[in-house]
Amino acid sequence: SQQGEEDPQALSIQEGENATMNCSYKTSINNLQWYRQNSGRGLVHLILIRSNEREKHSGRLRVTLDTSKKSSSLLITASRAADTASYFCATAPLGSGNTGKLIFGQGTTLQVKP
Amino acid sequence: SQTIHQWPATLVQPVGSPLSLECTVEGTSNPNLYWYRQAAGRGLQLLFYSVGIGQISSEVPQNLSASRPQDRQFILSSKKLLLSDSGFYLCAWSEAPTGTSYEQYFGPGTRLTVT
């Protein structure tokens, strides 16, 4: 079953603006990851945040994690047209052992207009 | 560096025909391997994963099967395709995790259309 649910489903902004996407999940996790997918392509890993971390940065990306609310947010600052893509959160369930399984949400489609 | 290959890139098959999609990974040993399906505009559904040669776990009962004949080769098969098997199939690998899940690296995908 899908655990991660992203909000909003679609987001359209102007170049230079910030984009915020949210993810909610249901069960306890080891970590939460964000991926990006350009149309018709495979997914690319963006960032991983562990369950004992609250915030993480990577370039123009900022991820927060609130395990008490079972939610995460991805902020892309100073967006560019090249950021246009779908963004997925994926959770690593606690107790998944050596399977490495991830549960993906439905994604947020981001359009950045030049 | 590690690379992951999938082929074919696109495939159009009639209902009832067999299917074989192949995925290979280079530059790593003993990876975990995953097959996902993505319906149009939707998230990823995990179909199968493998933690070693010959070890396959199925997540969703269906008419698909998977095999791992070699350490870095993962094959998705079907004896008879259904219309509902249409979708975008993605293979991914990760380092063999120790108690938690690591990031996954995805192939370019195969677009399957069953007619």
XYZ file of N, CA and C in Angstrom:
687
model
N 0.852 -1.178 0.000
C 0.000 0.000 0.000
C 0.892 1.234 0.000
N 0.386 2.330 -0.533
C 1.128 3.564 -0.595
C 1.079 4.226 0.769
N 2.252 4.557 1.294
C 2.289 5.191 2.600
C 2.440 6.684 2.486
N 3.315 7.141 1.584
C 3.555 8.564 1.459
C 2.494 9.214 0.598
N 1.964 10.332 1.076
C 1.007 11.099 0.309
C 1.531 12.514 0.185
N 1.699 12.946 -1.064
C 2.229 14.287 -1.267
C 1.111 15.301 -1.447
N 1.444 16.518 -1.089
C 0.501 17.621 -1.188
C 1.297 18.874 -1.543
N 0.939 19.654 -2.545
C -0.206 19.417 -3.438
C 0.109 18.377 -4.508
N -0.875 17.972 -5.260
C -0.641 17.047 -6.364
C 0.055 17.760 -7.513
N -0.260 19.054 -7.687
C 0.360 19.830 -8.756
C 0.625 21.241 -8.255
N 1.723 21.817 -8.739
C 2.148 23.145 -8.302
C 2.756 23.870 -9.489
N 2.302 25.106 -9.717
C 2.823 25.905 -10.816
C 3.311 27.239 -10.270
N 4.574 27.572 -10.514
C 5.149 28.811 -9.984
C 5.984 29.487 -11.055
N 6.374 30.717 -10.776
C 7.259 31.453 -11.677
C 8.713 31.209 -11.278
N 9.575 31.267 -12.279
C 11.010 31.130 -12.030
C 11.441 32.135 -10.963
N 12.281 31.682 -10.044
C 12.756 32.543 -8.973
C 11.972 32.396 -7.680
N 10.747 31.912 -7.766
C 9.952 31.692 -6.556
C 10.394 30.399 -5.865
N 9.943 30.260 -4.617
C 10.216 29.026 -3.873
C 9.062 28.052 -4.060
N 9.382 26.766 -4.035
C 8.368 25.725 -4.158
C 8.427 24.849 -2.917
N 7.270 24.611 -2.314
C 7.201 23.754 -1.131
C 6.259 22.595 -1.390
N 6.745 21.390 -1.129
C 5.937 20.189 -1.271
C 5.925 19.458 0.061
N 4.785 18.869 0.377
C 4.635 18.190 1.660
C 4.355 16.710 1.449
N 4.752 15.939 2.449
C 4.570 14.488 2.397
C 4.112 14.020 3.759
N 3.066 13.206 3.778
C 2.625 12.606 5.044
C 2.716 11.100 4.913
N 2.988 10.444 6.024
C 3.102 8.989 6.016
C 2.436 8.418 7.249
N 2.331 7.092 7.295
C 1.462 6.496 8.312
C 2.190 5.717 9.402
N 3.299 5.061 9.045
C 3.941 4.191 10.034
C 5.317 4.725 10.418
N 5.916 4.105 11.414
C 7.250 4.516 11.857
C 8.281 4.215 10.784
N 9.274 5.072 10.691
C 10.247 4.964 9.598
C 11.683 5.010 10.100
N 12.595 4.470 9.296
C 14.036 4.630 9.516
C 14.518 5.931 8.903
N 14.052 6.186 7.700
C 14.420 7.426 7.019
C 13.365 7.773 5.990
N 13.467 8.973 5.471
C 12.567 9.438 4.430
C 13.429 10.034 3.326
N 13.067 9.748 2.094
C 13.879 10.197 0.965
C 13.000 10.958 -0.025
N 13.622 11.853 -0.760
C 12.944 12.578 -1.829
C 13.634 12.270 -3.150
N 12.802 12.057 -4.164
C 13.285 11.742 -5.502
C 12.644 12.695 -6.497
N 13.318 12.831 -7.616
C 12.820 13.676 -8.704
C 12.712 12.820 -9.960
N 11.666 13.075 -10.757
C 11.495 12.341 -11.993
C 11.128 13.318 -13.104
N 11.989 13.403 -14.089
C 11.648 14.159 -15.289
C 10.734 13.279 -16.152
N 9.910 13.909 -16.940
C 8.890 13.200 -17.709
C 9.486 12.064 -18.525
N 8.947 10.850 -18.319
C 9.372 9.703 -19.102
C 10.740 9.143 -18.741
N 11.285 9.567 -17.597
C 12.610 9.114 -17.210
C 12.556 8.355 -15.884
N 13.711 7.816 -15.498
C 13.805 7.178 -14.193
C 13.900 8.211 -13.084
N 13.790 7.740 -11.844
C 13.863 8.647 -10.701
C 15.310 8.896 -10.316
N 15.531 10.086 -9.777
C 16.860 10.477 -9.308
C 16.764 10.828 -7.830
N 17.638 10.244 -7.043
C 17.636 10.502 -5.604
C 18.120 11.922 -5.322
N 17.376 12.632 -4.464
C 17.745 13.999 -4.124
C 18.374 14.100 -2.743
N 17.695 13.540 -1.752
C 18.141 13.754 -0.386
C 17.515 12.705 0.526
N 18.235 12.322 1.566
C 17.756 11.359 2.562
C 17.858 12.017 3.926
N 16.793 11.896 4.702
C 16.813 12.433 6.059
C 16.458 11.297 7.014
N 17.272 11.106 8.025
C 17.066 10.013 8.966
C 16.009 10.391 10.000
N 15.468 9.409 10.655
C 14.360 9.647 11.591
C 14.784 10.481 12.792
N 16.095 10.521 13.081
C 16.558 11.325 14.215
C 17.033 12.715 13.794
N 16.819 13.055 12.526
C 17.170 14.385 12.028
C 15.906 15.201 11.815
N 16.021 16.497 11.943
C 14.854 17.367 11.797
C 14.925 18.221 10.540
N 16.143 18.481 10.084
C 16.282 19.331 8.911
C 17.578 18.965 8.199
N 17.537 19.088 6.868
C 18.728 18.798 6.092
C 18.737 19.689 4.853
N 19.934 20.097 4.448
C 20.076 20.982 3.297
C 20.978 20.326 2.268
N 20.669 20.614 0.991
C 21.551 20.205 -0.086
C 21.359 21.201 -1.222
N 22.325 22.107 -1.361
C 22.205 23.129 -2.392
C 20.967 23.981 -2.176
N 20.074 24.031 -3.171
C 18.835 24.813 -3.056
C 17.699 24.025 -2.415
N 17.985 22.819 -1.954
C 16.965 21.979 -1.333
C 17.056 22.038 0.180
N 15.874 22.119 0.789
C 15.805 22.037 2.246
C 14.687 21.065 2.590
N 15.008 20.060 3.382
C 14.025 19.059 3.797
C 13.863 19.121 5.296
N 12.619 19.040 5.734
C 12.333 18.950 7.164
C 11.584 17.657 7.424
N 11.709 17.160 8.626
C 11.027 15.935 9.034
C 10.462 16.129 10.429
N 9.194 15.848 10.583
C 8.527 15.899 11.888
C 7.933 14.516 12.146
N 8.643 13.709 12.905
C 8.182 12.332 13.129
C 6.944 12.283 14.030
N 6.746 13.303 14.846
C 5.551 13.299 15.704
C 4.289 13.505 14.870
N 4.428 14.256 13.782
C 3.297 14.489 12.881
C 3.345 13.577 11.662
N 4.399 12.767 11.586
C 4.587 11.879 10.438
C 4.475 12.683 9.137
N 5.295 13.707 9.039
C 5.251 14.542 7.847
C 6.627 15.083 7.522
N 6.802 15.434 6.254
C 8.049 15.997 5.767
C 7.721 17.055 4.729
N 8.635 17.988 4.558
C 8.454 18.975 3.498
C 9.754 19.131 2.732
N 9.597 19.409 1.449
C 10.730 19.689 0.567
C 10.569 21.109 0.050
N 11.564 21.927 0.303
C 11.567 23.311 -0.181
C 12.657 23.455 -1.231
N 12.258 23.947 -2.393
C 13.223 24.287 -3.442
C 13.262 25.803 -3.525
N 14.391 26.388 -3.248
C 14.490 27.843 -3.271
C 14.953 28.331 -4.642
N 14.553 29.568 -4.972
C 14.986 30.214 -6.226
C 14.835 29.258 -7.401
N 13.602 28.811 -7.620
C 13.361 27.758 -8.615
C 13.759 28.207 -10.030
N 14.068 27.206 -10.835
C 14.468 27.411 -12.226
C 13.567 26.585 -13.119
N 13.477 26.932 -14.381
C 12.657 26.160 -15.314
C 13.098 24.700 -15.344
N 14.384 24.469 -15.147
C 14.925 23.103 -15.160
C 14.458 22.274 -13.966
N 13.863 22.911 -12.962
C 13.324 22.174 -11.802
C 11.978 21.546 -12.122
N 11.408 21.859 -13.273
C 10.131 21.273 -13.676
C 10.260 19.755 -13.731
N 9.455 19.066 -12.923
C 9.548 17.614 -12.794
C 8.498 17.166 -11.800
N 8.412 15.859 -11.583
C 7.601 15.308 -10.499
C 8.516 14.943 -9.348
N 8.029 15.203 -8.136
C 8.826 14.954 -6.937
C 8.092 13.956 -6.052
N 8.826 12.940 -5.595
C 8.234 11.868 -4.799
C 8.944 11.756 -3.461
N 8.156 11.546 -2.421
C 8.768 11.153 -1.165
C 8.683 9.631 -1.067
N 9.627 9.059 -0.363
C 9.665 7.612 -0.173
C 10.094 7.333 1.261
N 9.380 6.454 1.911
C 9.690 6.138 3.291
C 10.295 4.739 3.403
N 11.251 4.629 4.302
C 11.886 3.352 4.614
C 11.265 2.860 5.914
N 10.353 1.908 5.860
C 9.628 1.488 7.065
C 10.554 0.899 8.109
N 10.264 1.211 9.359
C 11.005 0.603 10.459
C 10.774 -0.896 10.427
N 11.862 -1.658 10.589
C 11.715 -3.106 10.599
C 11.795 -3.745 9.225
N 12.168 -2.960 8.214
C 12.271 -3.549 6.877
C 13.544 -4.358 6.711
N 14.408 -4.333 7.737
C 15.562 -5.209 7.741
C 16.475 -5.026 6.556
N 16.877 -6.136 5.938
C 17.817 -6.055 4.824
C 17.120 -5.966 3.474
N 15.807 -5.729 3.477
C 15.103 -5.664 2.194
C 15.387 -4.375 1.452
N 15.643 -3.303 2.190
C 15.867 -2.018 1.542
C 14.620 -1.433 0.919
N 13.461 -1.969 1.268
C 12.226 -1.526 0.626
C 11.911 -0.074 0.941
N 11.380 0.596 -0.074
C 10.879 1.950 0.085
C 9.417 1.972 -0.362
N 8.643 2.826 0.285
C 7.250 3.006 -0.109
C 7.102 4.422 -0.641
N 6.708 4.522 -1.899
C 6.636 5.811 -2.574
C 5.240 6.404 -2.504
N 5.193 7.725 -2.439
C 3.931 8.431 -2.530
C 3.543 8.653 -3.984
N 2.455 9.395 -4.172
C 1.911 9.616 -5.507
C 2.596 10.756 -6.247
N 3.333 11.572 -5.541
C 4.122 12.606 -6.199
C 3.447 13.954 -6.323
N 4.267 14.977 -6.429
C 3.828 16.349 -6.733
C 4.452 16.752 -8.056
N 3.610 17.203 -8.981
C 4.114 17.675 -10.274
C 4.363 19.165 -10.189
N 5.608 19.549 -10.376
C 6.000 20.956 -10.286
C 6.280 21.509 -11.681
N 5.648 22.638 -11.977
C 5.935 23.351 -13.213
C 6.502 24.710 -12.857
N 7.682 25.011 -13.367
C 8.303 26.310 -13.137
C 8.293 27.061 -14.464
N 7.571 28.165 -14.486
C 7.420 28.932 -15.724
C 8.544 29.954 -15.852
N 9.166 30.030 -17.024
C 10.270 30.984 -17.204
C 9.778 32.426 -17.297
N 32.371 3.904 -11.585
C 31.068 4.324 -11.094
C 30.017 3.292 -11.496
N 28.913 3.329 -10.779
C 27.857 2.364 -11.031
C 26.888 2.861 -12.094
N 26.431 1.943 -12.925
C 25.411 2.269 -13.920
C 24.379 1.162 -13.939
N 23.183 1.516 -14.354
C 22.099 0.557 -14.444
C 21.467 0.677 -15.820
N 21.247 -0.457 -16.450
C 20.710 -0.497 -17.799
C 19.387 -1.238 -17.804
N 18.470 -0.769 -18.620
C 17.209 -1.454 -18.831
C 16.938 -1.504 -20.322
N 16.378 -2.608 -20.760
C 15.935 -2.681 -22.143
C 14.809 -3.681 -22.284
N 13.934 -3.468 -23.286
C 14.008 -2.341 -24.219
C 13.475 -1.053 -23.591
N 13.610 0.059 -24.297
C 13.108 1.340 -23.800
C 11.595 1.431 -23.962
N 11.100 0.943 -25.067
C 9.662 0.908 -25.309
C 9.301 -0.443 -25.898
N 8.060 -0.849 -25.640
C 7.601 -2.159 -26.100
C 6.098 -2.106 -26.287
N 5.639 -2.586 -27.428
C 4.205 -2.728 -27.690
C 3.949 -4.204 -27.935
N 3.102 -4.789 -27.081
C 2.855 -6.221 -27.164
C 1.352 -6.498 -27.172
N 0.916 -7.521 -27.906
C -0.522 -7.864 -27.879
C -0.870 -8.625 -26.600
N -2.144 -8.528 -26.230
C -2.642 -9.292 -25.092
C -2.366 -10.776 -25.309
N -1.931 -11.440 -24.260
C -1.682 -12.874 -24.333
C -0.266 -13.240 -24.752
N 0.532 -12.269 -25.148
C 1.914 -12.557 -25.557
C 2.821 -12.580 -24.320
N 4.003 -13.200 -24.439
C 4.932 -13.234 -23.305
C 5.721 -11.938 -23.186
N 6.354 -11.773 -22.035
C 7.127 -10.555 -21.760
C 8.444 -10.923 -21.098
N 9.486 -10.224 -21.482
C 10.756 -10.332 -20.788
C 11.440 -8.979 -20.801
N 11.598 -8.389 -19.631
C 12.320 -7.123 -19.478
C 13.587 -7.405 -18.689
N 14.668 -6.814 -19.131
C 15.948 -7.097 -18.484
C 16.563 -5.855 -17.875
N 17.229 -6.055 -16.762
C 17.890 -4.981 -16.043
C 19.263 -5.498 -15.610
N 20.295 -4.718 -15.867
C 21.629 -5.098 -15.401
C 22.298 -3.902 -14.728
N 23.097 -4.217 -13.734
C 23.817 -3.197 -12.974
C 25.308 -3.439 -13.147
N 26.056 -2.364 -13.298
C 27.506 -2.455 -13.413
C 28.166 -1.659 -12.297
N 29.328 -2.116 -11.884
C 30.128 -1.338 -10.954
C 29.843 -1.559 -9.498
N 29.080 -2.582 -9.159
C 28.808 -2.883 -7.766
C 28.602 -4.388 -7.624
N 28.710 -4.881 -6.412
C 28.514 -6.300 -6.163
C 27.433 -6.506 -5.117
N 26.699 -7.599 -5.283
C 25.663 -7.988 -4.330
C 24.682 -6.862 -4.016
N 24.181 -6.194 -5.046
C 23.197 -5.135 -4.760
C 21.838 -5.724 -4.438
N 21.001 -4.958 -3.774
C 19.573 -5.268 -3.737
C 18.975 -4.739 -5.045
N 18.027 -5.492 -5.597
C 17.421 -5.105 -6.874
C 15.910 -5.032 -6.728
N 15.303 -4.121 -7.470
C 13.871 -3.851 -7.331
C 13.243 -3.670 -8.713
N 11.999 -4.161 -8.854
C 11.165 -3.837 -10.016
C 9.942 -3.059 -9.521
N 9.689 -1.927 -10.173
C 8.525 -1.114 -9.890
C 7.688 -0.959 -11.175
N 6.394 -0.679 -10.966
C 5.542 -0.275 -12.071
C 4.933 1.075 -11.709
N 4.859 1.931 -12.710
C 4.283 3.257 -12.515
C 3.182 3.469 -13.545
N 1.952 3.625 -13.066
C 0.849 3.976 -13.959
C 0.947 5.463 -14.272
N 0.326 5.886 -15.355
C 0.418 7.273 -15.824
C -0.003 8.245 -14.726
N 0.895 9.204 -14.421
C 0.579 10.230 -13.445
C 0.483 9.733 -12.015
N 1.044 8.574 -11.753
C 0.920 7.992 -10.419
C 2.283 7.709 -9.810
N 2.245 7.249 -8.582
C 3.476 6.884 -7.900
C 3.950 5.503 -8.301
N 4.985 5.041 -7.630
C 5.593 3.755 -7.948
C 5.012 2.649 -7.087
N 4.725 1.529 -7.712
C 4.269 0.336 -7.006
C 5.385 -0.697 -7.053
N 5.850 -1.108 -5.893
C 6.895 -2.124 -5.827
C 6.311 -3.478 -6.219
N 6.932 -4.122 -7.217
C 6.454 -5.424 -7.685
C 7.266 -6.568 -7.071
N 8.578 -6.486 -7.196
C 9.476 -7.537 -6.709
C 10.749 -6.893 -6.172
N 11.375 -7.583 -5.232
C 12.714 -7.192 -4.828
C 13.533 -8.444 -4.586
N 14.859 -8.258 -4.652
C 15.767 -9.389 -4.495
C 16.977 -8.957 -3.683
N 17.307 -9.754 -2.677
C 18.480 -9.453 -1.838
C 19.667 -10.318 -2.225
N 19.503 -11.231 -3.197
C 20.614 -12.059 -3.641
C 20.206 -12.936 -4.809
N 21.181 -13.622 -5.389
C 20.918 -14.495 -6.533
C 19.851 -15.527 -6.178
N 18.853 -15.637 -7.030
C 17.818 -16.631 -6.820
C 16.815 -16.303 -5.730
N 17.006 -15.169 -5.055
C 16.103 -14.785 -3.956
C 15.161 -13.688 -4.441
N 13.895 -14.028 -4.596
C 12.899 -13.106 -5.118
C 11.746 -13.013 -4.135
N 11.344 -11.782 -3.847
C 10.159 -11.568 -3.018
C 9.142 -10.782 -3.826
N 7.907 -11.245 -3.776
C 6.838 -10.610 -4.532
C 6.001 -9.749 -3.598
N 5.719 -8.557 -4.043
C 4.918 -7.645 -3.230
C 3.447 -7.647 -3.613
N 3.181 -7.906 -4.867
C 1.808 -7.806 -5.364
C 1.496 -9.054 -6.190
N 0.473 -9.818 -5.808
C 0.121 -11.003 -6.606
C -0.406 -10.589 -7.976
N 0.103 -11.213 -9.005
C -0.285 -10.846 -10.363
C 0.294 -11.885 -11.307
N 0.151 -11.642 -12.595
C 0.654 -12.615 -13.559
C 2.075 -12.319 -13.994
N 2.804 -11.521 -13.225
C 4.202 -11.252 -13.513
C 5.077 -12.095 -12.599
N 6.310 -12.346 -13.044
C 7.287 -13.037 -12.216
C 8.639 -12.379 -12.419
N 9.562 -12.642 -11.514
C 10.897 -12.072 -11.622
C 11.923 -13.158 -11.334
N 13.101 -12.959 -11.897
C 14.193 -13.888 -11.636
C 15.500 -13.111 -11.574
N 16.447 -13.676 -10.856
C 17.779 -13.076 -10.716
C 18.792 -14.180 -10.966
N 19.083 -14.450 -12.230
C 19.988 -15.546 -12.566
C 21.467 -15.237 -12.267
N 21.811 -13.980 -12.222
C 23.179 -13.562 -11.898
C 23.130 -12.415 -10.890
N 24.245 -12.156 -10.259
C 24.282 -11.168 -9.173
C 23.748 -9.808 -9.598
N 24.049 -9.384 -10.831
C 23.691 -8.036 -11.245
C 22.690 -8.033 -12.394
N 21.885 -9.089 -12.491
C 20.901 -9.195 -13.551
C 19.541 -9.512 -12.943
N 18.549 -8.735 -13.362
C 17.202 -8.892 -12.814
C 16.242 -8.896 -13.989
N 15.377 -9.908 -14.061
C 14.504 -10.072 -15.214
C 13.052 -10.096 -14.761
N 12.220 -9.366 -15.473
C 10.781 -9.357 -15.215
C 10.093 -10.064 -16.363
N 9.213 -11.015 -16.048
C 8.609 -11.839 -17.092
C 7.117 -11.990 -16.901
N 6.481 -12.367 -17.998
C 5.091 -12.788 -17.953
C 4.869 -13.815 -19.050
N 4.049 -14.805 -18.766
C 3.739 -15.797 -19.788
C 2.646 -15.288 -20.733
N 1.695 -14.528 -20.169
C 0.596 -13.990 -20.973
C 0.232 -12.596 -20.467
N 0.469 -11.592 -21.263
C 0.205 -10.228 -20.847
C -1.287 -9.911 -20.845
N -1.656 -9.058 -19.880
C -3.011 -8.521 -19.795
C -2.972 -7.034 -20.142
N -4.129 -6.487 -20.522
C -4.183 -5.054 -20.800
C -3.717 -4.239 -19.584
N -4.050 -4.727 -18.406
C -3.706 -4.009 -17.175
C -2.216 -4.022 -16.872
N -1.427 -4.771 -17.642
C 0.022 -4.782 -17.426
C 0.705 -3.583 -18.076
N -0.034 -2.813 -18.843
C 0.547 -1.610 -19.464
C 1.045 -0.660 -18.384
N 2.174 -0.009 -18.659
C 2.713 0.932 -17.681
C 4.177 1.190 -17.936
N 4.760 1.926 -17.012
C 6.175 2.267 -17.077
C 6.882 1.438 -16.022
N 7.801 0.579 -16.459
C 8.476 -0.350 -15.559
C 9.884 0.162 -15.266
N 10.168 0.243 -13.996
C 11.444 0.779 -13.549
C 12.187 -0.255 -12.720
N 13.452 -0.404 -13.016
C 14.346 -1.237 -12.228
C 15.219 -0.322 -11.384
N 15.546 -0.739 -10.193
C 16.398 0.069 -9.321
C 17.318 -0.843 -8.529
N 18.429 -0.292 -8.053
C 19.326 -1.036 -7.182
C 19.699 -0.171 -5.987
N 20.116 -0.839 -4.920
C 20.671 -0.131 -3.766
C 21.781 -0.986 -3.186
N 22.620 -0.359 -2.397
C 23.601 -1.127 -1.651
C 22.846 -2.057 -0.717
N 23.402 -3.205 -0.443
C 22.754 -4.129 0.480
C 22.675 -3.474 1.853
N 21.481 -3.178 2.323
C 21.334 -2.417 3.560
C 21.611 -3.260 4.791
N 21.965 -2.577 5.855
C 22.161 -3.238 7.137
C 21.210 -2.608 8.136
N 19.996 -3.086 8.140
C 19.025 -2.632 9.132
C 18.212 -1.439 8.741
N 18.546 -0.797 7.635
C 17.747 0.328 7.177
C 17.821 0.379 5.664
N 17.097 1.271 5.070
C 17.075 1.369 3.609
C 17.949 2.508 3.146
N 18.708 2.250 2.109
C 19.559 3.272 1.525
C 18.885 3.872 0.305
N 19.535 4.854 -0.287
C 18.979 5.430 -1.504
C 19.012 4.403 -2.630
N 18.031 4.542 -3.516
C 17.941 3.653 -4.659
C 18.306 4.411 -5.929
N 18.877 3.669 -6.867
C 19.316 4.244 -8.141
C 18.519 3.572 -9.248
N 17.893 4.390 -10.061
C 16.931 3.883 -11.027
C 17.483 3.824 -12.441
N 16.995 2.837 -13.189
C 17.262 2.770 -14.606
C 16.357 3.712 -15.367
N 16.529 3.770 -16.683
C 15.745 4.706 -17.505
C 14.307 4.281 -17.731
N 13.971 3.030 -17.418
C 12.589 2.576 -17.549
C 12.255 1.964 -18.892
N 11.185 1.149 -18.883
C 10.625 0.561 -20.101
C 9.148 0.924 -20.160
N 8.748 1.555 -21.261
C 7.335 1.891 -21.470
C 6.681 0.720 -22.176
N 5.775 0.016 -21.477
C 5.093 -1.145 -22.033
C 3.647 -0.784 -22.346
N 3.249 -1.033 -23.578
C 1.853 -0.856 -23.984
C 1.337 -2.202 -24.455
N 0.289 -2.673 -23.795
C -0.338 -3.935 -24.175
C -1.598 -3.604 -24.970
N -1.694 -4.133 -26.188
C -2.815 -3.761 -27.067
C -3.780 -4.925 -27.286
